[in-house]
Short mmCIF file of C-alpha atoms in Angstrom, two decimals:
data_model
loop_
_atom_site.label_atom_id
_atom_site.label_comp_id
_atom_site.label_asym_id
_atom_site.label_seq_id
_atom_site.Cartn_x
_atom_site.Cartn_y
_atom_site.Cartn_z
CA ALA A 1453 -48.54 30.15 14.21
CA GLN A 1454 -50.99 28.38 11.66
CA SER A 1455 -51.51 29.94 8.60
CA VAL A 1456 -53.64 29.52 5.15
CA THR A 1457 -53.19 29.80 1.62
CA GLN A 1458 -55.74 29.77 -0.75
CA LEU A 1459 -54.64 29.59 -4.54
CA GLY A 1460 -57.06 31.89 -6.67
CA SER A 1461 -58.72 35.11 -5.50
CA HIS A 1462 -61.15 34.41 -8.35
CA VAL A 1463 -62.71 31.01 -9.81
CA SER A 1464 -65.12 30.70 -12.25
CA VAL A 1465 -67.11 27.86 -13.74
CA SER A 1466 -69.97 27.06 -15.50
CA GLU A 1467 -73.06 26.21 -14.10
CA GLY A 1468 -73.00 21.70 -13.55
CA ALA A 1469 -69.65 22.10 -14.02
CA LEU A 1470 -67.22 20.98 -10.61
CA VAL A 1471 -66.24 23.01 -8.55
CA LEU A 1472 -62.82 23.23 -6.94
CA LEU A 1473 -61.36 25.87 -4.49
CA ARG A 1474 -57.48 25.13 -3.42
CA CYS A 1475 -56.18 25.56 0.02
CA ASN A 1476 -53.09 24.25 1.84
CA TYR A 1477 -51.98 25.46 5.71
CA SER A 1478 -48.90 25.50 7.54
CA SER A 1479 -49.38 24.44 11.38
CA SER A 1480 -46.91 23.42 13.88
CA VAL A 1481 -49.45 21.50 16.04
CA PRO A 1482 -52.57 18.71 14.60
CA PRO A 1483 -54.41 21.25 12.56
CA TYR A 1484 -58.72 22.11 12.71
CA LEU A 1485 -59.56 22.88 9.30
CA PHE A 1486 -62.56 24.69 8.08
CA TRP A 1487 -64.47 26.10 4.74
CA TYR A 1488 -66.69 29.22 5.27
CA VAL A 1489 -69.14 30.72 2.66
CA GLN A 1490 -69.81 34.38 3.03
CA TYR A 1491 -72.53 35.92 0.51
CA PRO A 1492 -72.75 39.62 -0.27
CA ASN A 1493 -73.63 41.89 2.80
CA GLN A 1494 -73.95 38.43 5.02
CA GLY A 1495 -72.07 37.16 7.50
CA LEU A 1496 -69.63 34.07 7.93
CA GLN A 1497 -71.02 30.51 7.37
CA LEU A 1498 -70.09 27.35 8.44
CA LEU A 1499 -69.64 24.97 5.39
CA LEU A 1500 -67.46 22.09 6.73
CA LYS A 1501 -64.57 21.40 9.38
CA TYR A 1502 -62.32 18.54 9.96
CA THR A 1503 -60.94 18.35 13.31
CA THR A 1504 -60.37 14.63 13.91
CA GLY A 1505 -61.28 11.41 12.56
CA ALA A 1506 -62.37 10.39 8.88
CA THR A 1507 -60.13 12.73 6.46
CA LEU A 1508 -63.36 13.35 4.03
CA VAL A 1509 -65.66 15.61 5.34
CA LYS A 1510 -69.03 16.87 4.19
CA GLY A 1511 -70.73 19.83 4.50
CA ILE A 1512 -73.84 21.87 3.57
CA ASN A 1513 -74.96 22.43 -0.37
CA GLY A 1514 -72.96 19.40 -1.33
CA PHE A 1515 -69.74 20.58 -0.50
CA GLU A 1516 -66.74 18.72 0.52
CA ALA A 1517 -63.44 19.05 1.44
CA GLU A 1518 -60.20 16.03 2.02
CA PHE A 1519 -57.25 17.02 4.52
CA LYS A 1520 -54.73 15.61 3.18
CA LYS A 1521 -52.07 15.72 5.19
CA SER A 1522 -49.08 14.30 3.55
CA GLU A 1523 -49.99 17.89 0.76
CA THR A 1524 -51.08 19.85 4.19
CA SER A 1525 -54.11 20.40 2.20
CA PHE A 1526 -57.56 20.86 2.76
CA HIS A 1527 -59.54 21.69 -0.90
CA LEU A 1528 -63.14 22.18 -1.03
CA THR A 1529 -65.36 20.77 -3.83
CA LYS A 1530 -68.69 20.05 -5.26
CA PRO A 1531 -69.17 17.90 -8.61
CA SER A 1532 -71.97 20.62 -10.15
CA ALA A 1533 -72.51 23.98 -9.27
CA HIS A 1534 -74.91 25.42 -9.05
CA MET A 1535 -75.95 29.41 -9.92
CA SER A 1536 -76.67 29.68 -5.98
CA ASP A 1537 -73.09 28.91 -5.11
CA ALA A 1538 -71.85 32.29 -5.94
CA ALA A 1539 -70.38 33.43 -2.68
CA GLU A 1540 -66.90 34.51 -1.37
CA TYR A 1541 -64.85 31.03 -0.10
CA PHE A 1542 -62.73 30.96 3.05
CA CYS A 1543 -60.55 28.83 4.56
CA ALA A 1544 -59.27 29.11 7.88
CA VAL A 1545 -56.90 26.39 10.00
CA SER A 1546 -57.20 26.61 13.97
CA ASP A 1547 -55.27 25.59 16.31
CA PRO A 1548 -56.71 23.18 19.83
CA ASN A 1549 -57.02 26.71 21.57
CA ASN A 1550 -59.38 27.70 18.78
CA ASP A 1551 -56.88 30.40 17.73
CA MET A 1552 -58.10 30.76 14.16
CA ARG A 1553 -56.74 31.78 11.18
CA PHE A 1554 -58.28 32.75 7.70
CA GLY A 1555 -57.07 32.96 4.28
CA ALA A 1556 -57.39 35.66 1.94
CA GLY A 1557 -60.56 34.04 0.14
CA THR A 1558 -61.63 32.96 -2.97
CA ARG A 1559 -64.79 34.32 -5.21
CA LEU A 1560 -66.62 32.04 -6.93
CA THR A 1561 -68.66 33.05 -10.11
CA VAL A 1562 -70.94 30.50 -11.76
CA LYS A 1563 -71.68 31.01 -15.34
CA PRO A 1564 -75.57 29.96 -16.58
CA GLY B 443 -81.81 30.85 20.81
CA ALA B 444 -80.21 33.66 19.59
CA GLY B 445 -76.85 34.08 17.86
CA VAL B 446 -73.93 36.55 18.45
CA SER B 447 -74.96 39.93 18.33
CA GLN B 448 -73.39 43.11 17.49
CA THR B 449 -74.13 47.12 17.25
CA PRO B 450 -74.18 49.25 16.02
CA SER B 451 -74.28 47.43 12.11
CA ASN B 452 -73.12 50.54 10.75
CA LYS B 453 -71.02 53.12 12.09
CA VAL B 454 -69.29 56.30 10.42
CA THR B 455 -67.12 58.95 11.57
CA GLU B 456 -64.52 61.19 11.36
CA LYS B 457 -60.67 60.51 10.83
CA GLY B 458 -59.75 61.16 14.88
CA LYS B 459 -62.55 60.52 16.95
CA TYR B 460 -63.09 57.54 19.15
CA VAL B 461 -65.18 54.33 18.53
CA GLU B 462 -66.51 51.47 20.59
CA LEU B 463 -68.34 48.60 18.58
CA ARG B 464 -70.20 46.28 20.97
CA CYS B 465 -70.37 42.26 21.03
CA ASP B 466 -73.21 40.09 22.34
CA PRO B 467 -71.84 36.32 22.45
CA ILE B 468 -74.33 33.74 22.98
CA SER B 469 -75.23 33.21 26.58
CA GLY B 470 -73.02 30.65 27.79
CA HIS B 471 -70.25 31.19 25.96
CA THR B 472 -66.89 31.71 27.59
CA ALA B 473 -64.54 32.72 24.66
CA LEU B 474 -65.11 35.73 22.15
CA TYR B 475 -63.63 36.73 19.01
CA TRP B 476 -62.62 39.81 17.26
CA TYR B 477 -62.11 40.09 13.73
CA ARG B 478 -61.47 42.85 11.00
CA GLN B 479 -62.31 42.25 7.49
CA SER B 480 -61.08 44.77 5.09
CA LEU B 481 -62.48 44.90 1.36
CA GLY B 482 -61.47 42.11 -0.50
CA GLN B 483 -60.03 40.39 2.05
CA GLY B 484 -60.09 37.54 4.73
CA PRO B 485 -60.89 37.78 8.76
CA GLU B 486 -57.79 39.18 10.43
CA PHE B 487 -57.18 37.74 13.94
CA LEU B 488 -57.60 40.55 16.40
CA ILE B 489 -58.27 39.86 19.66
CA TYR B 490 -59.89 36.35 22.13
CA PHE B 491 -60.60 36.58 25.02
CA GLN B 492 -61.08 33.28 27.61
CA GLY B 493 -63.77 34.25 30.50
CA THR B 494 -62.61 38.18 31.50
CA GLY B 495 -59.09 37.96 30.32
CA ALA B 496 -57.74 38.41 26.94
CA ALA B 497 -55.77 34.93 26.22
CA ASP B 498 -54.35 36.52 23.34
CA ASP B 499 -54.46 40.23 22.09
CA SER B 500 -51.43 39.50 19.28
CA GLY B 501 -53.59 40.83 16.04
CA LEU B 502 -54.22 44.36 17.53
CA PRO B 503 -52.33 46.31 15.04
CA ASN B 504 -51.17 48.98 17.05
CA ASP B 505 -52.25 51.14 20.34
CA ARG B 506 -54.73 52.93 19.85
CA PHE B 507 -56.91 49.38 19.44
CA PHE B 508 -57.72 48.08 22.86
CA ALA B 509 -60.72 45.52 23.64
CA VAL B 510 -63.06 44.90 27.64
CA ARG B 511 -64.98 41.80 28.62
CA PRO B 512 -64.96 43.22 32.30
CA GLU B 513 -68.10 40.51 33.16
CA GLY B 514 -67.34 37.87 30.77
CA SER B 515 -69.75 38.39 28.38
CA VAL B 516 -70.12 41.31 26.17
CA SER B 517 -67.53 43.03 24.86
CA THR B 518 -66.30 46.19 23.63
CA LEU B 519 -63.75 46.91 20.76
CA LYS B 520 -62.45 50.62 21.36
CA ILE B 521 -60.47 52.32 18.55
CA GLN B 522 -59.32 55.99 19.82
CA ARG B 523 -58.15 58.25 17.28
CA THR B 524 -59.26 56.33 14.21
CA GLU B 525 -57.56 56.63 10.97
CA ARG B 526 -59.09 55.92 7.58
CA GLY B 527 -57.23 52.91 7.42
CA ASP B 528 -59.43 51.45 10.12
CA SER B 529 -62.89 51.22 7.85
CA ALA B 530 -63.20 47.85 7.26
CA VAL B 531 -65.95 45.56 9.07
CA TYR B 532 -65.70 44.30 12.39
CA LEU B 533 -66.57 40.81 13.59
CA CYS B 534 -67.16 39.09 16.29
CA ALA B 535 -67.46 35.50 17.53
CA SER B 536 -68.09 33.10 20.90
CA SER B 537 -67.66 29.86 21.54
CA MET B 538 -68.22 27.00 24.36
CA SER B 539 -64.84 27.75 25.54
CA SER B 540 -61.46 27.56 24.11
CA GLY B 541 -58.89 24.94 25.30
CA SER B 542 -57.93 20.80 24.41
CA SER B 543 -61.08 20.36 22.12
CA TYR B 544 -62.93 22.01 19.07
CA ASN B 545 -65.42 24.09 19.75
CA GLU B 546 -67.12 25.80 16.78
CA GLN B 547 -67.05 29.52 16.51
CA PHE B 548 -70.17 31.63 15.58
CA PHE B 549 -70.11 34.38 14.14
CA GLY B 550 -72.05 37.80 14.21
CA PRO B 551 -73.32 40.14 11.51
CA GLY B 552 -70.39 42.36 11.78
CA THR B 553 -70.54 46.21 12.19
CA ARG B 554 -68.95 48.36 9.38
CA LEU B 555 -67.38 50.92 9.96
CA THR B 556 -66.24 53.90 7.75
CA VAL B 557 -64.00 56.63 8.84
CA LEU B 558 -63.91 59.34 6.72
#
C-alpha cells in the first residue's frame, strides 16, 4: 500500500519569497505523484502530476515539483509567492490502478 | 462538458438517522471513487468502483457505510445510524478507467455532511 507524509501542517512565507512544501511518499510500486490545491470552500484542483518521464514537472500558477526516487520525495516549489497562492495543498500518491492516497495537507499563508 | 456533480451540497441530519449521498460522474468514466475529508485533514479513501463492482472497499470505516453503483454510472454512498464523527465533506471523483496506465481523477465539489 502507498502513503504520503507532508512535513509541516502550516507554512508561512512573505509575498515574493520562495515557496517550498515538502512531501515524502512510500510505495511498493513505481508511484504516480500529485499535488492538489484547495481554496476555502472549494473543491480539489490538480496543480501538477508525475507519472512517467521527466522528473521535474511544471504545473499551473508557476508551481513545479521534482520526483526524487532516491529520496522518495516530491517537494512542491514556486520561486515567488503571490497572495493568491494562500490555500491548502495536498500531496497524493497513486499506484497504476489509480488507487490514490492523500497526505494530511499543508496550509500555506502568504504575508504581505 | 459537465464535471462530476454531487448532491446534496449540504446535508444536516440527526444522530442515528440514515443518509444517502449521490455522485454523478463525468459521462463515459468507468472508474468512480469516494473519499471523506474531515476538518483539517486530507481526503481519506473510502471505496472505488470499476464499472458496477467495488474494486476496493478497504477504506470504508465500518459496516454502517455502504456504496452502490448499479448501472456503472451514478453512485450512492449510504450511511446508516449516523454518528457525530461521520461529519465531514464527502468527495467523489471519476476517471476514464483504472488499470495499468494513468487516468486523471476529476473531483466533484463534495457534500458537506453535518450530524447533530
